[in-house]
Every structure is written in C-alpha cells, then in structure tokens.
Amino acid sequence: MLSAIVSSPSVASAQPSDVSAKAHHNKNGKGFVNPWPSYRDASGIGFPLQILRWKLRGKWNTPDLTPPTVPVRKPEFLPTRQTDKLRATWLGHACYYVEFPGGLRVLFDPVFTDRCSPYSWIGPKRFTDMPCQVEDIPFIDAVIISHNHYDHLSHPTLERIAKKHPEAQYFVGLGNKPWFKHMGLDDTNVTELDWWEERTITLSSTEKGHGDQRQKDIAATIGCLPCQHTSARTAFDKEQTLWASWSVTSGDKKIWFGGDTGYRTVPELPDSEFDYDEKYAHLPHCPAFAEIGQLRGPFDLGLIPIGAYGPRALMSPMHASPYDSVNIFTDTKCKRALGIHWGTWVLTTEEVLEPPKVLKQALKWKGIEQDGVFETCDIGESREY
C-alpha cells in the first residue's frame, strides 16, 4: 500500500495571461459559466422540453440496440506496477484505466453501475456489459472526475473504490468536494482544483530487501484544465460545480483527458447540409483547446469524447461530434488519441456504432490518414504507447 502526499508543484506550468480574471466564474451569482461565444445554454429545466419538441416533430431517432453492438472483452490489468510503456484500458463510456511507466495508476470517470441515474430502476441502462468490476482492478492511486453528471460521477462506484483502495486520491473541479462529505464518503483524500491549477502527487512505500529498507516514490503532476460543458445532479444545482478536462504527467508520459465537452454551437440545419461546410466557417469554436495545446502540450495520448452528439442543434454546445473531436485533437497537440464517451448508454440520437465510423470520415476530412493516430477500441481492450 502506498501513502500519498498532494502538494503544489515546485515549478508551475504555463498559464494564460488572463487566468486571474477567472472569466468562467459566474460574476452574477454562485457557480460557473462557459465564457466563450462558442457556447449556447441548451441545458437546464428547458432541456427535456426541447427533447420533447424534437420527438413531436419526428426528428428524435431511437438507436437500434440489436446485438452485436460494441465488443466487450475481459480486461487484462498488469499484476504489478512494473511497465516501461503507457497503457490505457477502456472500461466503457468515459471510463479509462491508465497505467503509467514508473507505477502510477489512474482511473478516470468510473461508473460501475447498470444505469447512469440517481436510481437503480430508472434512467439510461447499459446496452453493453461492464467488462469488469471495481474489485478486479489491482491498483488505483488517483481517481479523476471530469464533472458531476451521473454518467461520470457515481456514488455507488466511489463507495466500492474507497473500500478496496482506501488510500486513493480524488481530483475534482471546484465545488465538488462537499458532495463527498454529504454522501458519506471520506473527503480528506479529495483535492478541488480550478482551471489551470495543478498539484503534484507523491506516492511512497517502504520496500524491504537484503536486510535494509528502500524508499520508492512515484510522482505525478495532475492539472485541471478547461472544457466546454455544464454540470448538475438535480434540477436545482445547474452549473454550481466546475466541469473540467485534465492532464496527468508521470513516468515521462503525459496524457490529456477530455472528459465531456463541446467545441462549437451548431444551429438547426437541413439534414443534407454538413455543419463544417464553408458557409458555417464563421461559427465560433472554443479557444481553450488551442490554449491547452500551446501551454501544456504536446500530449502522448488524448482521451477524447466522440459520442452523444445528436441532434447537433441541441447537443453541439456540450458534446463534440467526431468532426469536432479531430479539431480538439489537433488543437490540444495530442500525438495519439482514443475515443471515449460512446458505446455504453443511449444518451442521444445517433446510432450506437456510428461514432467510430464518423471518426474515420472526420480524420480523412482533416487530412489525418495515418492508421492508429486517433482510433477506438473494444470495451476492456488495452492499448500501449
């Protein structure tokens, strides 16, 4: 078992010149905002009414869940902390387990429940099986949560993680720490961060060998970074806690976790029109990703959302399409990427196998035709870098 110390880094990473203005803090009240013209508020109490309007107009597609859909395999986690490669395992939706060279083990947005809902009997139900259980994961040093939506933050899952891995450290955006205490979870291991802030985590254990004791340390820098999204767990706490993307640097490898994000807001268009047609080139896109790439990149691996994007006029402010995703990929300066935020729950209207197909089209459109640069994998599959 490793003990953890979380501290401010000795040398701070680069930040935007206007970071002190905190433009994403709501100046008219409590909570946070997306401070860019690329975002339009399409969530909140009116969101279900907008969905109803689309359904009444016959424009809300119900995806076909007839098997087979996304392949699921049993993951093969490394039995020890020894590895000289970066290893990423997709556990469904936005959940990735990443094994870093040097020993750090990080779990992103874990949801090990059948439904992403406050209740076990209603809400979106998995159409693919869970590839494993929390108890099957041998090491969890850090748990990183992008935001508090139910498909990314799961109370039953965190209870199980805390029981199996009591020393695990949790990293969340501002305002999320009180939730841990309210839900009966230990909040002493929780670190809240604002956009562009970062912390160093040092894991230490005493190993015995040849009659003496050797101190083994694992170090990592974890950074909280912007994205274009929103937050809420009820009808009354909209945007009260901060959403974020994240970076993790350890063992000479650096990754960027996109979590859940939009890139630009697209108006309602005829079905025959492409929203990246030249006539829509004027639509603003979120500038934060280029800042991330310039100030914190390049990244060895990006975990970038590619699903839950239809219909575009409704979902585009907060969910990237694969065409948005490849722009985010190049903006953030990721060398390689894996697609997340698909293949687990039906949240929107696109067919469940559509995101990886459209991703291939988007990569070709972007002029990225090298195999393996930005790809998807089976649930439970691991990729090494």
mmCIF file of N, CA and C in Angstrom, residues 218-271:
data_model
loop_
_atom_site.group_PDB
_atom_site.id
_atom_site.type_symbol
_atom_site.label_atom_id
_atom_site.label_comp_id
_atom_site.label_asym_id
_atom_site.label_seq_id
_atom_site.Cartn_x
_atom_site.Cartn_y
_atom_site.Cartn_z
ATOM 1 N N ILE A 218 6.702 7.396 -6.289
ATOM 2 C CA ILE A 218 6.067 7.594 -7.595
ATOM 3 C C ILE A 218 5.523 9.010 -7.602
ATOM 4 N N ALA A 219 5.899 9.788 -8.591
ATOM 5 C CA ALA A 219 5.478 11.191 -8.632
ATOM 6 C C ALA A 219 4.683 11.455 -9.895
ATOM 7 N N ALA A 220 3.727 12.369 -9.782
ATOM 8 C CA ALA A 220 2.918 12.760 -10.931
ATOM 9 C C ALA A 220 2.434 14.187 -10.736
ATOM 10 N N THR A 221 2.180 14.856 -11.854
ATOM 11 C CA THR A 221 1.567 16.186 -11.828
ATOM 12 C C THR A 221 0.203 16.079 -12.488
ATOM 13 N N ILE A 222 -0.818 16.528 -11.773
ATOM 14 C CA ILE A 222 -2.189 16.452 -12.249
ATOM 15 C C ILE A 222 -2.717 17.865 -12.416
ATOM 16 N N GLY A 223 -3.184 18.190 -13.626
ATOM 17 C CA GLY A 223 -3.632 19.541 -13.925
ATOM 18 C C GLY A 223 -5.105 19.583 -14.300
ATOM 19 N N CYS A 224 -5.800 20.578 -13.776
ATOM 20 C CA CYS A 224 -7.203 20.828 -14.096
ATOM 21 C C CYS A 224 -7.250 21.858 -15.229
ATOM 22 N N LEU A 225 -7.959 21.535 -16.300
ATOM 23 C CA LEU A 225 -7.937 22.365 -17.497
ATOM 24 C C LEU A 225 -9.361 22.619 -17.996
ATOM 25 N N PRO A 226 -9.559 23.613 -18.849
ATOM 26 C CA PRO A 226 -10.914 23.953 -19.297
ATOM 27 C C PRO A 226 -11.521 22.918 -20.241
ATOM 28 N N CYS A 227 -12.819 22.960 -20.345
ATOM 29 C CA CYS A 227 -13.580 22.322 -21.416
ATOM 30 C C CYS A 227 -14.920 23.042 -21.499
ATOM 31 N N GLN A 228 -15.699 22.729 -22.507
ATOM 32 C CA GLN A 228 -16.979 23.415 -22.725
ATOM 33 C C GLN A 228 -18.113 22.452 -22.401
ATOM 34 N N HIS A 229 -18.660 22.601 -21.214
ATOM 35 C CA HIS A 229 -19.717 21.676 -20.794
ATOM 36 C C HIS A 229 -20.613 22.351 -19.756
ATOM 37 N N THR A 230 -21.135 21.567 -18.841
ATOM 38 C CA THR A 230 -22.016 22.081 -17.797
ATOM 39 C C THR A 230 -22.044 21.054 -16.670
ATOM 40 N N SER A 231 -22.819 21.312 -15.630
ATOM 41 C CA SER A 231 -22.901 20.371 -14.519
ATOM 42 C C SER A 231 -24.270 20.470 -13.858
ATOM 43 N N ALA A 232 -24.665 19.394 -13.187
ATOM 44 C CA ALA A 232 -25.897 19.333 -12.394
ATOM 45 C C ALA A 232 -26.145 17.890 -12.003
ATOM 46 N N ARG A 233 -26.673 17.685 -10.809
ATOM 47 C CA ARG A 233 -27.146 16.367 -10.397
ATOM 48 C C ARG A 233 -28.635 16.395 -10.072
ATOM 49 N N THR A 234 -29.195 17.585 -9.964
ATOM 50 C CA THR A 234 -30.620 17.741 -9.729
ATOM 51 C C THR A 234 -31.116 18.881 -10.622
ATOM 52 N N ALA A 235 -32.404 19.181 -10.526
ATOM 53 C CA ALA A 235 -32.977 20.294 -11.286
ATOM 54 C C ALA A 235 -32.642 21.645 -10.662
ATOM 55 N N PHE A 236 -31.938 21.626 -9.510
ATOM 56 C CA PHE A 236 -31.751 22.868 -8.760
ATOM 57 C C PHE A 236 -30.289 23.247 -8.532
ATOM 58 N N ASP A 237 -29.343 22.518 -9.133
ATOM 59 C CA ASP A 237 -27.930 22.833 -8.882
ATOM 60 C C ASP A 237 -27.156 23.006 -10.185
ATOM 61 N N LYS A 238 -27.825 23.499 -11.202
ATOM 62 C CA LYS A 238 -27.203 23.669 -12.508
ATOM 63 C C LYS A 238 -25.984 24.592 -12.421
ATOM 64 N N GLU A 239 -24.836 24.095 -12.925
ATOM 65 C CA GLU A 239 -23.590 24.853 -13.049
ATOM 66 C C GLU A 239 -23.076 25.401 -11.712
ATOM 67 N N GLN A 240 -23.414 24.709 -10.624
ATOM 68 C CA GLN A 240 -22.905 25.124 -9.318
ATOM 69 C C GLN A 240 -21.527 24.542 -9.028
ATOM 70 N N THR A 241 -21.152 23.487 -9.737
ATOM 71 C CA THR A 241 -19.821 22.904 -9.584
ATOM 72 C C THR A 241 -19.112 22.950 -10.935
ATOM 73 N N LEU A 242 -17.791 22.923 -10.899
ATOM 74 C CA LEU A 242 -16.997 23.140 -12.102
ATOM 75 C C LEU A 242 -16.775 21.840 -12.880
ATOM 76 N N TRP A 243 -16.897 21.923 -14.179
ATOM 77 C CA TRP A 243 -16.551 20.852 -15.116
ATOM 78 C C TRP A 243 -15.145 21.115 -15.639
ATOM 79 N N ALA A 244 -14.449 20.074 -16.065
ATOM 80 C CA ALA A 244 -13.044 20.268 -16.445
ATOM 81 C C ALA A 244 -12.549 19.127 -17.314
ATOM 82 N N SER A 245 -11.506 19.407 -18.077
ATOM 83 C CA SER A 245 -10.657 18.366 -18.651
ATOM 84 C C SER A 245 -9.421 18.284 -17.754
ATOM 85 N N TRP A 246 -8.576 17.273 -17.982
ATOM 86 C CA TRP A 246 -7.462 17.047 -17.055
ATOM 87 C C TRP A 246 -6.208 16.579 -17.800
ATOM 88 N N SER A 247 -5.064 16.914 -17.230
ATOM 89 C CA SER A 247 -3.799 16.364 -17.712
ATOM 90 C C SER A 247 -3.128 15.611 -16.575
ATOM 91 N N VAL A 248 -2.408 14.564 -16.943
ATOM 92 C CA VAL A 248 -1.623 13.800 -15.969
ATOM 93 C C VAL A 248 -0.262 13.530 -16.585
ATOM 94 N N THR A 249 0.783 13.883 -15.845
ATOM 95 C CA THR A 249 2.160 13.654 -16.278
ATOM 96 C C THR A 249 2.861 12.782 -15.251
ATOM 97 N N SER A 250 3.393 11.640 -15.694
ATOM 98 C CA SER A 250 4.098 10.747 -14.793
ATOM 99 C C SER A 250 4.931 9.778 -15.618
ATOM 100 N N GLY A 251 6.105 9.430 -15.120
ATOM 101 C CA GLY A 251 6.955 8.467 -15.810
ATOM 102 C C GLY A 251 7.309 8.876 -17.223
ATOM 103 N N ASP A 252 7.545 10.170 -17.440
ATOM 104 C CA ASP A 252 7.922 10.708 -18.757
ATOM 105 C C ASP A 252 6.809 10.578 -19.798
ATOM 106 N N LYS A 253 5.583 10.360 -19.366
ATOM 107 C CA LYS A 253 4.443 10.325 -20.273
ATOM 108 C C LYS A 253 3.402 11.344 -19.800
ATOM 109 N N LYS A 254 2.708 11.927 -20.774
ATOM 110 C CA LYS A 254 1.709 12.950 -20.462
ATOM 111 C C LYS A 254 0.440 12.661 -21.253
ATOM 112 N N ILE A 255 -0.704 12.667 -20.557
ATOM 113 C CA ILE A 255 -1.967 12.431 -21.246
ATOM 114 C C ILE A 255 -2.933 13.584 -20.979
ATOM 115 N N TRP A 256 -3.904 13.726 -21.879
ATOM 116 C CA TRP A 256 -4.990 14.694 -21.699
ATOM 117 C C TRP A 256 -6.306 13.949 -21.752
ATOM 118 N N PHE A 257 -7.135 14.174 -20.747
ATOM 119 C CA PHE A 257 -8.445 13.539 -20.639
ATOM 120 C C PHE A 257 -9.509 14.596 -20.885
ATOM 121 N N GLY A 258 -10.232 14.448 -21.995
ATOM 122 C CA GLY A 258 -11.227 15.447 -22.370
ATOM 123 C C GLY A 258 -12.501 15.382 -21.567
ATOM 124 N N GLY A 259 -12.789 14.240 -20.947
ATOM 125 C CA GLY A 259 -13.992 14.102 -20.138
ATOM 126 C C GLY A 259 -15.247 14.178 -20.984
ATOM 127 N N ASP A 260 -15.881 15.335 -20.986
ATOM 128 C CA ASP A 260 -17.119 15.555 -21.727
ATOM 129 C C ASP A 260 -17.105 17.017 -22.161
ATOM 130 N N THR A 261 -17.193 17.260 -23.460
ATOM 131 C CA THR A 261 -17.044 18.648 -23.904
ATOM 132 C C THR A 261 -17.672 18.880 -25.268
ATOM 133 N N GLY A 262 -18.125 20.096 -25.472
ATOM 134 C CA GLY A 262 -18.483 20.571 -26.791
ATOM 135 C C GLY A 262 -17.328 21.350 -27.383
ATOM 136 N N TYR A 263 -17.497 21.810 -28.627
ATOM 137 C CA TYR A 263 -16.453 22.560 -29.326
ATOM 138 C C TYR A 263 -17.012 23.822 -29.978
ATOM 139 N N ARG A 264 -18.240 23.728 -30.475
ATOM 140 C CA ARG A 264 -18.885 24.846 -31.133
ATOM 141 C C ARG A 264 -20.392 24.609 -31.094
ATOM 142 N N THR A 265 -21.158 25.658 -31.254
ATOM 143 C CA THR A 265 -22.613 25.542 -31.268
ATOM 144 C C THR A 265 -23.101 25.619 -32.704
ATOM 145 N N VAL A 266 -23.862 24.607 -33.102
ATOM 146 C CA VAL A 266 -24.343 24.490 -34.477
ATOM 147 C C VAL A 266 -25.847 24.747 -34.502
ATOM 148 N N PRO A 267 -26.341 25.592 -35.397
ATOM 149 C CA PRO A 267 -27.784 25.811 -35.500
ATOM 150 C C PRO A 267 -28.473 24.615 -36.148
ATOM 151 N N GLU A 268 -29.797 24.611 -36.119
ATOM 152 C CA GLU A 268 -30.530 23.545 -36.785
ATOM 153 C C GLU A 268 -30.395 23.705 -38.295
ATOM 154 N N LEU A 269 -29.939 22.649 -38.945
ATOM 155 C CA LEU A 269 -29.658 22.678 -40.382
ATOM 156 C C LEU A 269 -30.472 21.607 -41.103
ATOM 157 N N PRO A 270 -30.692 21.759 -42.390
ATOM 158 C CA PRO A 270 -31.293 20.672 -43.165
ATOM 159 C C PRO A 270 -30.418 19.420 -43.071
ATOM 160 N N ASP A 271 -31.057 18.265 -43.105
ATOM 161 C CA ASP A 271 -30.324 17.007 -42.963
ATOM 162 C C ASP A 271 -29.237 16.837 -44.016
#
